[in-house]
């Protein structure tokens, strides 16, 4: 009997433990369901935020494009205005232009000589443009820029325009650091230089582009870890107002530019040499 009583007590204890485990399971299932609900709400909020971020990025890109187009129009209008202003300016002449070359010579300020067709050499007036008064028309547009990348650029794609975000000089504001594009304000002869850099086993090919036409290229090819390499090129060619020049990644996807703000060795520069 004692053994039967002991077994019954153990069975009751086990039944109690089973009931407690069932209650705990229900509590845990409730918590899991609550956490699943929270996770679903977080996913919805995350998707909404990502959708809003993409919409904002599209709007930002649209605004940047509009700003770039407005800047181009402003530059073109400035060039046109400068050209018209230059055409309106006439060369200066000497102060004797309006004097009459047929003025009769007077003696002692009292009477005319009465001799026609004879004038002293000192009174032989001619229209003369003194050298010091003749102004040569010069360019009214200052064009020079030099920019560099201030941080390491990763995952660049083929034909992607390289944006040099930091400026050393930008006379005339014809280079746009937000787009990486230089827009020509005035016809003339221009010089451009650009440099690329790589670290380790990364290899970069960069090209100089004029309105989607390749002008020249440069490469930097590391051969091993902790090996730095740099390459660049220089080109001189003629531009017309409104044409655009930039640099872009060539023939290699997922490219990297080993740039920093201290050494400033990834650069893009240009200057107008003359007409």
XYZ file of C-alpha atoms in Angstrom:
275
model
C 0.000 0.000 0.000
C 2.803 2.343 0.830
C 4.330 1.818 -2.593
C 0.969 2.493 -4.237
C 0.589 5.682 -2.237
C 4.098 6.749 -3.204
C 3.374 6.060 -6.865
C 0.146 8.066 -6.685
C 2.014 10.969 -5.080
C 4.643 10.856 -7.838
C 1.934 10.743 -10.496
C 0.248 13.768 -8.960
C 3.581 15.591 -8.873
C 4.211 14.712 -12.515
C 0.698 15.837 -13.451
C 1.327 19.115 -11.659
C 4.625 19.561 -13.464
C 2.948 18.802 -16.793
C 0.257 21.398 -16.079
C 2.872 23.978 -15.124
C 4.854 23.193 -18.295
C 1.690 23.602 -20.361
C 1.000 26.970 -18.769
C 4.574 28.066 -19.397
C 4.287 26.914 -23.000
C 1.129 28.989 -23.437
C 2.906 32.038 -21.983
C 5.887 31.502 -24.265
C 3.642 31.021 -27.298
C 1.894 34.273 -26.423
C 5.206 36.056 -26.181
C 6.351 34.549 -29.479
C 3.131 35.679 -31.139
C 3.617 39.165 -29.712
C 7.207 39.281 -30.945
C 6.103 38.082 -34.386
C 3.566 40.895 -34.468
C 6.231 43.428 -33.485
C 8.593 41.998 -36.110
C 5.926 42.324 -38.791
C 5.259 45.922 -37.801
C 9.007 46.640 -37.894
C 9.258 45.132 -41.371
C 6.366 47.283 -42.545
C 7.987 50.411 -41.089
C 11.338 49.438 -42.599
C 9.794 48.953 -46.032
C 7.979 52.266 -45.749
C 11.210 54.001 -44.723
C 13.128 52.410 -47.604
C 10.402 53.401 -50.042
C 10.437 56.949 -48.692
C 14.237 57.044 -48.844
C 14.227 55.912 -52.467
C 11.620 58.538 -53.310
C 13.689 61.208 -51.555
C 16.825 60.073 -53.398
C 15.002 60.284 -56.720
C 13.824 63.772 -55.810
C 17.365 64.764 -54.793
C 18.770 63.441 -58.074
C 16.060 65.303 -59.980
C 16.836 68.524 -58.126
C 20.566 68.091 -58.748
C 19.881 67.626 -62.436
C 17.692 70.732 -62.481
C 20.364 72.739 -60.651
C 23.034 71.521 -63.070
C 20.872 72.446 -66.060
C 20.139 75.883 -64.603
C 23.851 76.434 -63.971
C 24.593 75.503 -67.580
C 21.941 77.927 -68.833
C 23.289 80.665 -66.557
C 26.824 80.141 -67.842
C 25.683 80.197 -71.454
C 23.743 83.429 -70.857
C 26.776 84.951 -69.117
C 28.998 84.039 -72.070
C 26.464 85.470 -74.535
C 26.123 88.662 -72.501
C 29.906 89.077 -72.271
C 30.267 88.603 -76.036
C 27.589 91.171 -76.811
C 29.070 93.641 -74.325
C 32.474 93.252 -75.965
C 30.986 93.894 -79.410
C 29.434 97.129 -78.151
C 32.767 98.515 -76.947
C 34.590 100.547 -79.601
C 38.280 101.271 -79.745
C 39.207 104.645 -78.284
C 40.806 107.318 -80.526
C 42.917 110.437 -80.013
C 41.434 113.764 -78.882
C 41.977 115.484 -82.266
C 39.411 113.486 -84.267
C 36.715 116.159 -84.279
C 39.005 118.991 -85.282
C 38.614 120.464 -88.780
C 41.624 119.723 -90.979
C 40.803 122.738 -93.170
C 41.140 125.292 -90.342
C 42.676 128.491 -91.678
C 45.862 129.669 -90.039
C 45.595 132.977 -88.172
C 48.475 135.283 -87.440
C 48.567 137.034 -83.998
C 44.878 136.181 -83.676
C 43.789 139.200 -85.814
C 43.421 138.259 -89.489
C 43.562 135.342 -91.927
C 46.615 134.789 -94.090
C 44.377 134.670 -97.138
C 46.500 131.894 -98.646
C 44.397 128.887 -99.503
C 45.621 125.318 -99.555
C 48.710 126.038 -97.428
C 48.893 124.779 -93.841
C 51.909 124.615 -91.552
C 53.048 121.103 -90.696
C 52.065 121.655 -87.069
C 48.441 122.230 -88.114
C 48.164 119.228 -90.446
C 45.616 117.263 -88.444
C 45.142 113.589 -89.124
C 43.049 111.037 -87.391
C 45.485 109.147 -85.240
C 44.911 106.353 -82.750
C 47.648 106.672 -80.141
C 49.047 103.266 -79.195
C 48.262 103.890 -75.536
C 44.595 104.479 -76.349
C 43.977 101.329 -78.410
C 42.490 98.513 -76.360
C 42.734 94.931 -77.494
C 39.667 92.856 -76.829
C 40.382 90.206 -74.208
C 38.523 87.271 -72.738
C 36.121 88.211 -69.957
C 35.781 84.679 -68.587
C 38.243 83.237 -66.051
C 38.356 79.444 -66.341
C 40.459 77.239 -64.047
C 39.663 74.433 -61.632
C 41.472 71.781 -59.629
C 39.580 69.154 -57.620
C 40.385 65.978 -55.684
C 38.563 63.093 -53.979
C 38.642 63.395 -50.189
C 37.740 59.780 -49.300
C 38.073 56.217 -50.549
C 35.586 55.397 -53.318
C 34.266 51.809 -53.481
C 32.111 49.737 -55.859
C 32.338 52.048 -58.880
C 30.756 50.729 -62.073
C 31.783 50.804 -65.716
C 31.296 54.249 -67.328
C 30.412 55.743 -63.936
C 31.346 59.436 -63.758
C 33.962 60.113 -61.082
C 32.976 62.903 -58.687
C 35.874 64.909 -57.271
C 34.147 66.378 -54.224
C 36.838 68.721 -52.827
C 38.122 71.866 -54.558
C 41.467 73.652 -54.546
C 40.291 76.282 -57.047
C 37.193 76.757 -59.206
C 37.435 80.124 -60.967
C 34.142 80.797 -62.708
C 32.428 77.799 -61.023
C 32.379 75.856 -64.284
C 33.242 72.534 -62.583
C 30.409 70.899 -60.615
C 31.693 68.793 -57.664
C 28.246 67.207 -57.254
C 28.271 65.719 -60.759
C 32.014 65.593 -61.540
C 31.401 67.433 -64.835
C 33.115 70.534 -66.249
C 30.985 72.638 -68.624
C 32.847 74.849 -71.097
C 31.779 78.522 -70.798
C 33.718 79.890 -73.792
C 35.317 78.605 -76.987
C 39.065 78.147 -76.722
C 42.088 75.933 -76.101
C 41.965 73.977 -72.828
C 44.326 71.763 -70.832
C 43.094 68.912 -68.606
C 44.945 66.543 -66.276
C 43.708 63.636 -64.161
C 45.239 61.041 -61.826
C 44.002 57.742 -60.396
C 45.401 55.567 -57.595
C 45.028 51.977 -56.368
C 46.146 49.912 -53.398
C 46.931 46.209 -53.121
C 45.778 44.040 -56.006
C 43.108 46.476 -57.214
C 43.397 47.761 -60.788
C 41.826 50.926 -62.170
C 41.337 52.187 -65.703
C 40.101 55.776 -65.997
C 39.331 57.765 -69.146
C 38.938 61.466 -69.949
C 35.656 62.059 -71.800
C 34.397 64.910 -73.994
C 30.645 64.572 -74.598
C 30.790 60.729 -74.488
C 33.917 60.632 -76.705
C 37.090 59.149 -75.206
C 40.008 61.631 -75.246
C 42.705 59.809 -73.258
C 43.136 57.219 -70.516
C 45.175 56.363 -67.435
C 45.674 53.243 -65.318
C 46.934 52.213 -61.877
C 47.600 48.520 -61.232
C 48.701 47.190 -57.864
C 50.500 43.829 -57.881
C 50.440 42.771 -54.223
C 49.198 43.725 -50.776
C 50.346 47.082 -49.414
C 51.483 48.102 -52.890
C 50.383 51.603 -53.963
C 50.241 52.616 -57.608
C 49.274 55.858 -59.353
C 48.654 56.773 -62.992
C 47.564 59.876 -64.857
C 47.454 61.715 -68.155
C 47.324 65.216 -69.662
C 45.475 66.385 -72.773
C 45.181 69.688 -74.653
C 42.284 70.216 -77.058
C 39.771 72.794 -78.222
C 36.296 73.187 -76.759
C 33.165 75.048 -77.725
C 30.859 76.742 -75.236
C 28.405 74.270 -73.739
C 30.510 71.135 -74.222
C 31.159 68.936 -71.175
C 34.296 67.145 -69.955
C 34.556 64.517 -67.204
C 36.416 61.364 -66.152
C 34.861 57.902 -65.864
C 35.675 54.322 -64.893
C 36.698 52.224 -67.920
C 36.262 48.456 -68.579
C 36.202 47.307 -64.927
C 33.209 46.845 -62.648
C 33.369 47.186 -58.841
C 36.372 49.518 -59.091
C 38.002 51.302 -56.149
C 39.817 54.637 -55.936
C 42.378 54.791 -53.147
C 41.852 58.468 -52.235
C 42.106 60.515 -49.046
C 41.906 64.149 -47.951
C 45.521 64.418 -46.751
C 47.548 63.099 -49.692
C 45.060 64.284 -52.360
C 46.499 62.077 -55.082
C 43.295 61.372 -57.057
C 42.730 64.646 -58.921
C 41.041 66.296 -61.900
C 42.154 69.735 -63.152
C 41.522 72.014 -66.116
C 42.420 75.494 -67.353
C 41.671 77.626 -70.400
C 44.937 78.436 -72.194
C 43.535 80.928 -74.690
C 41.439 81.343 -77.784
